[in-house]
PDB file of C-alpha atoms in Angstrom:
ATOM      1  CA  MET Q   1      62.922  39.205 -89.824  1.00 38.00           C
ATOM      2  CA  SER Q   2      59.670  40.622 -88.515  1.00 39.00           C
ATOM      3  CA  SER Q   3      57.771  37.464 -89.468  1.00 40.00           C
ATOM      4  CA  SER Q   4      60.182  35.388 -87.493  1.00 40.00           C
ATOM      5  CA  LEU Q   5      59.831  37.523 -84.582  1.00 35.00           C
ATOM      6  CA  LEU Q   6      55.940  37.389 -84.749  1.00 34.00           C
ATOM      7  CA  LEU Q   7      56.183  33.607 -84.970  1.00 35.00           C
ATOM      8  CA  SER Q   8      58.473  33.452 -82.083  1.00 40.00           C
ATOM      9  CA  GLY Q   9      56.338  35.895 -80.048  1.00 41.00           C
ATOM     10  CA  SER Q  10      53.266  33.775 -80.742  1.00 40.00           C
ATOM     11  CA  THR Q  11      54.960  30.747 -79.520  1.00 39.00           C
ATOM     12  CA  VAL Q  12      56.297  32.425 -76.563  1.00 38.00           C
ATOM     13  CA  SER Q  13      53.037  33.887 -75.661  1.00 41.00           C
ATOM     14  CA  SER Q  14      51.241  30.669 -76.013  1.00 40.00           C
ATOM     15  CA  SER Q  15      53.782  28.806 -74.051  1.00 40.00           C
ATOM     16  CA  PHE Q  16      53.609  31.514 -71.355  1.00 36.00           C
ATOM     17  CA  ASN Q  17      49.765  31.603 -71.210  1.00 43.00           C
ATOM     18  CA  ALA Q  18      49.306  27.858 -71.042  1.00 42.00           C
ATOM     19  CA  PRO Q  19      50.288  27.564 -67.306  1.00 44.00           C
ATOM     20  CA  SER Q  20      47.937  30.386 -66.422  1.00 44.00           C
ATOM     21  CA  LYS Q  21      44.945  28.609 -67.901  1.00 41.00           C
ATOM     22  CA  LEU Q  22      45.886  25.465 -66.005  1.00 38.00           C
ATOM     23  CA  SER Q  23      46.172  27.356 -62.681  1.00 44.00           C
ATOM     24  CA  LEU Q  24      42.754  28.936 -63.358  1.00 36.00           C
ATOM     25  CA  VAL Q  25      41.160  25.619 -64.029  1.00 37.00           C
ATOM     26  CA  ARG Q  26      42.830  24.298 -60.736  1.00 45.00           C
ATOM     27  CA  ASN Q  27      41.687  27.279 -58.808  1.00 45.00           C
ATOM     28  CA  SER Q  28      38.222  27.085 -60.122  1.00 46.00           C
ATOM     29  CA  ASN Q  29      38.179  23.390 -59.130  1.00 45.00           C
ATOM     30  CA  LYS Q  30      39.374  24.272 -55.652  1.00 44.00           C
ATOM     31  CA  THR Q  31      36.713  26.944 -55.234  1.00 43.00           C
ATOM     32  CA  SER Q  32      34.057  24.644 -56.574  1.00 43.00           C
ATOM     33  CA  LEU Q  33      34.959  21.956 -54.037  1.00 39.00           C
ATOM     34  CA  LEU Q  34      34.806  24.247 -51.010  1.00 40.00           C
ATOM     35  CA  PRO Q  35      31.001  24.290 -50.708  1.00 43.00           C
ATOM     36  CA  PHE Q  36      30.874  20.491 -50.702  1.00 37.00           C
ATOM     37  CA  ARG Q  37      33.420  20.261 -47.919  1.00 44.00           C
ATOM     38  CA  ASN Q  38      31.414  22.791 -45.886  1.00 46.00           C
ATOM     39  CA  VAL Q  39      28.284  20.801 -46.547  1.00 37.00           C
ATOM     40  CA  SER Q  40      29.900  17.426 -45.429  1.00 41.00           C
ATOM     41  CA  ARG Q  41      31.290  19.106 -42.290  1.00 43.00           C
ATOM     42  CA  SER Q  42      27.864  20.518 -41.442  1.00 39.00           C
ATOM     43  CA  PHE Q  43      26.370  17.011 -42.059  1.00 36.00           C
ATOM     44  CA  LYS Q  44      28.794  15.330 -39.785  1.00 40.00           C
ATOM     45  CA  SER Q  45      28.022  17.898 -37.018  1.00 38.00           C
ATOM     46  CA  VAL Q  46      24.274  17.296 -37.401  1.00 37.00           C
ATOM     47  CA  ARG Q  47      24.803  13.533 -37.359  1.00 38.00           C
ATOM     48  CA  CYS Q  48      26.739  13.809 -34.124  1.00 37.00           C
ATOM     49  CA  SER Q  49      24.008  15.805 -32.524  1.00 36.00           C
ATOM     50  CA  VAL Q  50      21.387  13.147 -33.468  1.00 34.00           C
ATOM     51  CA  ASP Q  51      23.623  10.410 -32.055  1.00 37.00           C
ATOM     52  CA  SER Q  52      23.866  11.985 -28.594  1.00 39.00           C
ATOM     53  CA  SER Q  53      22.482  10.166 -25.600  1.00 42.00           C
ATOM     54  CA  TYR Q  54      18.843  10.293 -24.704  1.00 47.00           C
ATOM     55  CA  GLY Q  55      17.971  12.937 -22.229  1.00 45.00           C
ATOM     56  CA  GLY Q  56      21.063  15.118 -22.699  1.00 54.00           C
ATOM     57  CA  ASN Q  57      22.345  16.015 -19.239  1.00 69.00           C
ATOM     58  CA  VAL Q  58      19.614  13.994 -17.295  1.00 69.00           C
ATOM     59  CA  PRO Q  59      21.261  11.831 -14.592  1.00 80.00           C
ATOM     60  CA  THR Q  60      20.958   8.034 -15.000  1.00 85.00           C
ATOM     61  CA  PHE Q  61      20.311   5.630 -12.316  1.00 84.00           C
ATOM     62  CA  PRO Q  62      23.592   3.911 -11.392  1.00 86.00           C
ATOM     63  CA  ARG Q  63      22.019   0.616  -9.957  1.00 86.00           C
ATOM     64  CA  THR Q  64      19.913  -0.342 -12.976  1.00 82.00           C
ATOM     65  CA  ARG Q  65      21.714  -3.746 -13.347  1.00 83.00           C
ATOM     66  CA  VAL Q  66      21.541  -4.543  -9.595  1.00 85.00           C
ATOM     67  CA  TRP Q  67      19.503  -7.712  -9.232  1.00 87.00           C
ATOM     68  CA  ASP Q  68      18.662  -7.396  -5.543  1.00 87.00           C
ATOM     69  CA  PRO Q  69      15.539  -5.099  -5.295  1.00 88.00           C
ATOM     70  CA  TYR Q  70      16.499  -3.981  -1.803  1.00 88.00           C
ATOM     71  CA  LYS Q  71      19.974  -2.836  -2.888  1.00 88.00           C
ATOM     72  CA  ARG Q  72      18.600  -1.282  -6.044  1.00 89.00           C
ATOM     73  CA  LEU Q  73      16.321   0.931  -3.933  1.00 88.00           C
ATOM     74  CA  GLY Q  74      18.945   1.522  -1.356  1.00 88.00           C
ATOM     75  CA  VAL Q  75      17.079   0.009   1.578  1.00 88.00           C
ATOM     76  CA  SER Q  76      17.797  -2.783   4.069  1.00 85.00           C
ATOM     77  CA  PRO Q  77      15.913  -6.233   3.862  1.00 84.00           C
ATOM     78  CA  TYR Q  78      14.176  -5.306   7.146  1.00 82.00           C
ATOM     79  CA  ALA Q  79      12.808  -1.982   5.981  1.00 82.00           C
ATOM     80  CA  SER Q  80       9.199  -1.197   6.575  1.00 82.00           C
ATOM     81  CA  GLU Q  81       6.779  -0.372   3.854  1.00 83.00           C
ATOM     82  CA  GLU Q  82       6.876   3.358   4.598  1.00 86.00           C
ATOM     83  CA  GLU Q  83      10.669   3.381   4.144  1.00 88.00           C
ATOM     84  CA  ILE Q  84      10.333   1.518   0.805  1.00 88.00           C
ATOM     85  CA  TRP Q  85       7.675   3.953  -0.480  1.00 90.00           C
ATOM     86  CA  ALA Q  86       9.822   6.880   0.642  1.00 89.00           C
ATOM     87  CA  SER Q  87      12.906   5.517  -1.158  1.00 89.00           C
ATOM     88  CA  ARG Q  88      10.905   4.850  -4.335  1.00 89.00           C
ATOM     89  CA  ASN Q  89       9.436   8.401  -4.423  1.00 90.00           C
ATOM     90  CA  PHE Q  90      12.771   9.949  -3.740  1.00 90.00           C
ATOM     91  CA  LEU Q  91      14.496   8.056  -6.532  1.00 90.00           C
ATOM     92  CA  LEU Q  92      11.789   8.677  -9.049  1.00 88.00           C
ATOM     93  CA  GLN Q  93      11.995  12.453  -8.310  1.00 88.00           C
ATOM     94  CA  GLN Q  94      15.744  12.371  -8.564  1.00 87.00           C
ATOM     95  CA  TYR Q  95      15.919  10.592 -11.888  1.00 88.00           C
ATOM     96  CA  ALA Q  96      12.888  12.096 -13.477  1.00 86.00           C
ATOM     97  CA  GLY Q  97      13.157  12.425 -17.178  1.00 83.00           C
ATOM     98  CA  HIS Q  98      15.070   9.238 -17.889  1.00 86.00           C
ATOM     99  CA  GLU Q  99      12.790   6.581 -18.766  1.00 86.00           C
ATOM    100  CA  ARG Q 100      15.084   3.489 -18.170  1.00 88.00           C
ATOM    101  CA  SER Q 101      15.970   4.629 -14.728  1.00 86.00           C
ATOM    102  CA  GLN Q 102      12.294   5.021 -13.752  1.00 86.00           C
ATOM    103  CA  GLU Q 103      11.461   1.576 -15.131  1.00 89.00           C
ATOM    104  CA  SER Q 104      14.289   0.038 -13.118  1.00 89.00           C
ATOM    105  CA  ILE Q 105      13.163   1.687  -9.918  1.00 89.00           C
ATOM    106  CA  GLU Q 106       9.495   0.787 -10.528  1.00 90.00           C
ATOM    107  CA  GLY Q 107      10.427  -2.800 -11.214  1.00 89.00           C
ATOM    108  CA  ALA Q 108      12.324  -3.117  -7.880  1.00 87.00           C
ATOM    109  CA  PHE Q 109       9.374  -1.507  -6.025  1.00 90.00           C
ATOM    110  CA  GLU Q 110       6.883  -3.955  -7.538  1.00 89.00           C
ATOM    111  CA  LYS Q 111       9.002  -6.911  -6.655  1.00 88.00           C
ATOM    112  CA  LEU Q 112       9.134  -5.798  -3.058  1.00 88.00           C
ATOM    113  CA  LEU Q 113       5.389  -5.304  -2.946  1.00 84.00           C
ATOM    114  CA  MET Q 114       4.674  -8.731  -4.396  1.00 86.00           C
ATOM    115  CA  SER Q 115       7.024 -10.476  -1.909  1.00 83.00           C
ATOM    116  CA  SER Q 116       5.399  -8.473   1.025  1.00 79.00           C
ATOM    117  CA  PHE Q 117       1.963  -9.652  -0.228  1.00 78.00           C
ATOM    118  CA  ILE Q 118       3.161 -13.244  -0.449  1.00 79.00           C
ATOM    119  CA  ARG Q 119       4.604 -13.188   3.088  1.00 76.00           C
ATOM    120  CA  ARG Q 120       1.372 -11.761   4.435  1.00 74.00           C
ATOM    121  CA  LYS Q 121      -0.631 -14.447   2.870  1.00 70.00           C
ATOM    122  CA  LYS Q 122       1.713 -17.161   4.109  1.00 68.00           C
ATOM    123  CA  SER Q 123       1.609 -15.792   7.641  1.00 63.00           C
ATOM    124  CA  LYS Q 124      -2.237 -15.816   7.611  1.00 59.00           C
ATOM    125  CA  ILE Q 125      -2.356 -19.254   6.349  1.00 59.00           C
ATOM    126  CA  ASN Q 126       0.228 -20.424   9.015  1.00 61.00           C
ATOM    127  CA  LEU Q 127      -1.954 -18.611  11.831  1.00 58.00           C
ATOM    128  CA  LYS Q 128      -5.062 -20.394  10.692  1.00 58.00           C
ATOM    129  CA  THR Q 129      -3.309 -23.748  10.503  1.00 67.00           C
ATOM    130  CA  ARG Q 130      -1.842 -23.233  14.059  1.00 68.00           C
ATOM    131  CA  LEU Q 131      -5.200 -22.231  15.555  1.00 63.00           C
ATOM    132  CA  LYS Q 132      -6.866 -25.222  13.908  1.00 65.00           C
ATOM    133  CA  LYS Q 133      -4.158 -27.546  15.363  1.00 68.00           C
ATOM    134  CA  LYS Q 134      -4.517 -26.022  18.795  1.00 67.00           C
ATOM    135  CA  VAL Q 135      -8.367 -26.529  18.575  1.00 59.00           C
ATOM    136  CA  GLU Q 136      -7.879 -30.175  17.480  1.00 63.00           C
ATOM    137  CA  GLU Q 137      -5.468 -30.671  20.414  1.00 65.00           C
ATOM    138  CA  SER Q 138      -7.606 -29.034  23.023  1.00 64.00           C
ATOM    139  CA  PRO Q 139      -9.580 -31.140  25.580  1.00 69.00           C
ATOM    140  CA  PRO Q 140     -13.078 -32.481  24.704  1.00 72.00           C
ATOM    141  CA  TRP Q 141     -14.855 -29.959  26.958  1.00 63.00           C
ATOM    142  CA  LEU Q 142     -13.178 -27.051  25.150  1.00 62.00           C
ATOM    143  CA  LYS Q 143     -14.070 -28.514  21.769  1.00 61.00           C
ATOM    144  CA  ALA Q 144     -17.699 -28.761  22.836  1.00 65.00           C
ATOM    145  CA  LEU Q 145     -17.667 -25.242  23.995  1.00 62.00           C
ATOM    146  CA  LEU Q 146     -16.196 -23.943  20.752  1.00 64.00           C
ATOM    147  CA  ASP Q 147     -18.945 -25.657  18.862  1.00 69.00           C
ATOM    148  CA  PHE Q 148     -21.337 -23.069  20.151  1.00 74.00           C
ATOM    149  CA  VAL Q 149     -19.246 -20.100  19.002  1.00 79.00           C
ATOM    150  CA  GLU Q 150     -18.978 -18.582  15.494  1.00 81.00           C
ATOM    151  CA  MET Q 151     -17.351 -15.610  13.849  1.00 82.00           C
ATOM    152  CA  PRO Q 152     -19.882 -13.266  12.099  1.00 85.00           C
ATOM    153  CA  PRO Q 153     -18.960 -10.754   9.550  1.00 87.00           C
ATOM    154  CA  MET Q 154     -17.351  -7.603  10.713  1.00 89.00           C
ATOM    155  CA  ASP Q 155     -20.191  -5.206   9.745  1.00 88.00           C
ATOM    156  CA  THR Q 156     -22.556  -7.370  11.878  1.00 89.00           C
ATOM    157  CA  ILE Q 157     -20.134  -7.044  14.859  1.00 92.00           C
ATOM    158  CA  PHE Q 158     -19.816  -3.318  14.485  1.00 93.00           C
ATOM    159  CA  ARG Q 159     -23.567  -2.667  14.127  1.00 92.00           C
ATOM    160  CA  ARG Q 160     -24.381  -4.577  17.231  1.00 93.00           C
ATOM    161  CA  LEU Q 161     -21.566  -3.103  19.166  1.00 93.00           C
ATOM    162  CA  PHE Q 162     -22.843   0.281  18.320  1.00 95.00           C
ATOM    163  CA  LEU Q 163     -26.337  -0.698  19.535  1.00 93.00           C
ATOM    164  CA  PHE Q 164     -25.303  -1.810  22.878  1.00 94.00           C
ATOM    165  CA  ALA Q 165     -22.759   1.037  23.317  1.00 94.00           C
ATOM    166  CA  PHE Q 166     -25.690   3.402  22.690  1.00 94.00           C
ATOM    167  CA  MET Q 167     -27.649   1.644  25.391  1.00 92.00           C
ATOM    168  CA  GLY Q 168     -24.777   2.016  27.828  1.00 91.00           C
ATOM    169  CA  GLY Q 169     -24.369   5.749  26.891  1.00 91.00           C
ATOM    170  CA  TRP Q 170     -28.129   6.330  27.277  1.00 91.00           C
ATOM    171  CA  SER Q 171     -28.091   4.603  30.723  1.00 89.00           C
ATOM    172  CA  ILE Q 172     -25.157   6.876  31.910  1.00 89.00           C
ATOM    173  CA  MET Q 173     -26.926  10.049  30.603  1.00 87.00           C
ATOM    174  CA  ASN Q 174     -30.046   9.138  32.595  1.00 82.00           C
ATOM    175  CA  SER Q 175     -28.200   8.020  35.708  1.00 74.00           C
ATOM    176  CA  ALA Q 176     -29.227  11.043  37.715  1.00 64.00           C
ATOM    177  CA  GLU Q 177     -32.958  10.728  36.919  1.00 69.00           C
ATOM    178  CA  GLY Q 178     -33.555   7.065  37.415  1.00 70.00           C
ATOM    179  CA  GLY Q 179     -32.425   3.337  37.044  1.00 76.00           C
ATOM    180  CA  PRO Q 180     -31.484   1.729  33.703  1.00 87.00           C
ATOM    181  CA  ALA Q 181     -34.505  -0.731  33.855  1.00 88.00           C
ATOM    182  CA  PHE Q 182     -35.834   0.491  30.455  1.00 90.00           C
ATOM    183  CA  GLN Q 183     -32.507   0.369  28.625  1.00 92.00           C
ATOM    184  CA  VAL Q 184     -31.815  -3.125  30.049  1.00 92.00           C
ATOM    185  CA  ALA Q 185     -35.319  -4.352  28.758  1.00 93.00           C
ATOM    186  CA  VAL Q 186     -34.693  -2.905  25.330  1.00 93.00           C
ATOM    187  CA  SER Q 187     -31.271  -4.422  25.225  1.00 94.00           C
ATOM    188  CA  LEU Q 188     -32.647  -7.982  26.225  1.00 94.00           C
ATOM    189  CA  ALA Q 189     -35.325  -7.625  23.607  1.00 94.00           C
ATOM    190  CA  ALA Q 190     -32.666  -6.825  20.981  1.00 94.00           C
ATOM    191  CA  CYS Q 191     -30.577  -9.777  22.011  1.00 93.00           C
ATOM    192  CA  VAL Q 192     -33.518 -12.100  21.841  1.00 94.00           C
ATOM    193  CA  TYR Q 193     -34.435 -10.747  18.371  1.00 94.00           C
ATOM    194  CA  PHE Q 194     -30.861 -11.323  16.975  1.00 93.00           C
ATOM    195  CA  LEU Q 195     -30.636 -14.819  18.488  1.00 92.00           C
ATOM    196  CA  ASN Q 196     -34.008 -15.726  17.027  1.00 91.00           C
ATOM    197  CA  GLU Q 197     -32.802 -14.656  13.599  1.00 89.00           C
ATOM    198  CA  LYS Q 198     -29.827 -16.968  13.963  1.00 87.00           C
ATOM    199  CA  THR Q 199     -31.265 -20.023  15.680  1.00 85.00           C
ATOM    200  CA  LYS Q 200     -34.827 -19.827  14.242  1.00 87.00           C
ATOM    201  CA  SER Q 201     -36.180 -20.765  17.590  1.00 89.00           C
ATOM    202  CA  LEU Q 202     -37.883 -18.263  19.859  1.00 90.00           C
ATOM    203  CA  GLY Q 203     -37.684 -20.515  22.957  1.00 90.00           C
ATOM    204  CA  ARG Q 204     -33.970 -21.024  22.574  1.00 90.00           C
ATOM    205  CA  ALA Q 205     -33.340 -17.366  21.857  1.00 92.00           C
ATOM    206  CA  CYS Q 206     -35.230 -16.285  24.986  1.00 93.00           C
ATOM    207  CA  LEU Q 207     -33.368 -18.933  27.059  1.00 93.00           C
ATOM    208  CA  ILE Q 208     -29.929 -17.698  25.866  1.00 92.00           C
ATOM    209  CA  GLY Q 209     -30.828 -13.991  26.260  1.00 93.00           C
ATOM    210  CA  ILE Q 210     -32.157 -14.338  29.761  1.00 94.00           C
ATOM    211  CA  GLY Q 211     -29.200 -16.459  30.632  1.00 94.00           C
ATOM    212  CA  ALA Q 212     -26.683 -13.778  29.341  1.00 93.00           C
ATOM    213  CA  LEU Q 213     -28.506 -11.096  31.237  1.00 94.00           C
ATOM    214  CA  ALA Q 214     -28.445 -13.151  34.528  1.00 94.00           C
ATOM    215  CA  ALA Q 215     -24.727 -14.024  33.979  1.00 93.00           C
ATOM    216  CA  GLY Q 216     -23.781 -10.350  33.372  1.00 93.00           C
ATOM    217  CA  TRP Q 217     -25.815  -9.109  36.233  1.00 92.00           C
ATOM    218  CA  PHE Q 218     -24.204 -11.717  38.586  1.00 93.00           C
ATOM    219  CA  CYS Q 219     -20.643 -10.970  37.389  1.00 92.00           C
ATOM    220  CA  GLY Q 220     -21.256  -7.123  37.529  1.00 90.00           C
ATOM    221  CA  SER Q 221     -22.528  -7.462  41.151  1.00 90.00           C
ATOM    222  CA  ILE Q 222     -19.243  -9.222  42.107  1.00 92.00           C
ATOM    223  CA  ILE Q 223     -16.745  -7.155  40.100  1.00 90.00           C
ATOM    224  CA  ILE Q 224     -18.133  -3.598  40.573  1.00 87.00           C
ATOM    225  CA  PRO Q 225     -17.703  -3.555  44.452  1.00 87.00           C
ATOM    226  CA  MET Q 226     -14.088  -4.353  43.907  1.00 88.00           C
ATOM    227  CA  ILE Q 227     -13.411  -1.144  42.003  1.00 86.00           C
ATOM    228  CA  PRO Q 228     -12.080   1.808  44.232  1.00 85.00           C
ATOM    229  CA  THR Q 229     -14.707   4.419  44.849  1.00 81.00           C
ATOM    230  CA  PHE Q 230     -12.426   7.316  43.675  1.00 82.00           C
ATOM    231  CA  LEU Q 231     -12.518   5.826  40.142  1.00 82.00           C
ATOM    232  CA  ILE Q 232     -16.272   5.887  39.997  1.00 82.00           C
ATOM    233  CA  HIS Q 233     -18.387   8.906  39.177  1.00 81.00           C
ATOM    234  CA  PRO Q 234     -20.473  10.105  42.270  1.00 80.00           C
ATOM    235  CA  THR Q 235     -23.760   9.699  40.278  1.00 79.00           C
ATOM    236  CA  TRP Q 236     -23.084   6.236  38.974  1.00 84.00           C
ATOM    237  CA  THR Q 237     -24.863   3.637  41.101  1.00 85.00           C
ATOM    238  CA  LEU Q 238     -24.203  -0.019  41.550  1.00 86.00           C
ATOM    239  CA  GLU Q 239     -27.213  -0.776  39.512  1.00 88.00           C
ATOM    240  CA  LEU Q 240     -25.885   1.344  36.650  1.00 89.00           C
ATOM    241  CA  LEU Q 241     -22.422  -0.170  36.582  1.00 91.00           C
ATOM    242  CA  THR Q 242     -23.942  -3.630  36.867  1.00 92.00           C
ATOM    243  CA  SER Q 243     -26.127  -3.004  33.788  1.00 92.00           C
ATOM    244  CA  LEU Q 244     -23.065  -1.901  31.815  1.00 93.00           C
ATOM    245  CA  VAL Q 245     -21.489  -5.292  32.537  1.00 93.00           C
ATOM    246  CA  ALA Q 246     -24.885  -6.970  31.453  1.00 94.00           C
ATOM    247  CA  TYR Q 247     -24.772  -5.049  28.214  1.00 95.00           C
ATOM    248  CA  VAL Q 248     -21.374  -6.664  27.419  1.00 94.00           C
ATOM    249  CA  PHE Q 249     -22.803 -10.148  28.190  1.00 95.00           C
ATOM    250  CA  LEU Q 250     -25.795  -9.484  25.914  1.00 94.00           C
ATOM    251  CA  PHE Q 251     -23.600  -8.325  23.085  1.00 94.00           C
ATOM    252  CA  LEU Q 252     -21.367 -11.322  23.222  1.00 93.00           C
ATOM    253  CA  SER Q 253     -24.239 -13.865  23.396  1.00 91.00           C
ATOM    254  CA  CYS Q 254     -26.139 -12.395  20.385  1.00 91.00           C
ATOM    255  CA  THR Q 255     -23.134 -11.834  18.259  1.00 91.00           C
ATOM    256  CA  PHE Q 256     -20.788 -14.832  18.763  1.00 89.00           C
ATOM    257  CA  LEU Q 257     -23.039 -17.699  20.035  1.00 85.00           C
ATOM    258  CA  LYS Q 258     -24.541 -19.998  17.506  1.00 78.00           C
TER     259      LYS Q 258
END
């Protein structure tokens, strides 16, 4: 009787304990899977942070795909260069930190600069062709007169202009002491020197220089008396003002005549 009870107890206990072992195995499996789920969740969160847009909260330029450079920069087609520069600087400052936006703004700005350069070049070419056409259509006497005129480099023009302006200022500074005879002689000698360098003929240089001085003195003696006296300084004599006109003629002859 006792043995039967023992056998029945062992079977009962074994049948009772089996589910508990299975539950332990299941619970252990669940607890072992929890770290992997946490790791996968954290991995997904990191992946999302990597896939975020460039620059974070940096604003992007809304007119990146606009083809017209004027509309892209937000200026009118008749805008000046100063307005274009100001719009470019403002947009670059507003969208600083976003590379694509800055590239789009710079691209539109470079297109406008290139088109402005091409327009200027075409306008210069058109101006030269128009002047050349007018010269060709001018009368024969005007063509013959233009054959004696040339355009020297700008540095030559400024150097000679400074020289004769200095002579005029020197004459005005010494107006109270005496006449400008010495300054006129120096100006005539400088004019002959420059003409001799150009023409390689001293006789022709002297002829042109003396002719320019005579023409300037003659025109000055006619024009100066027509000026109202209240516009002229009291110490400025007729001889001084006539010499100033002569300086202009000497400058033009030694600079622009061939």
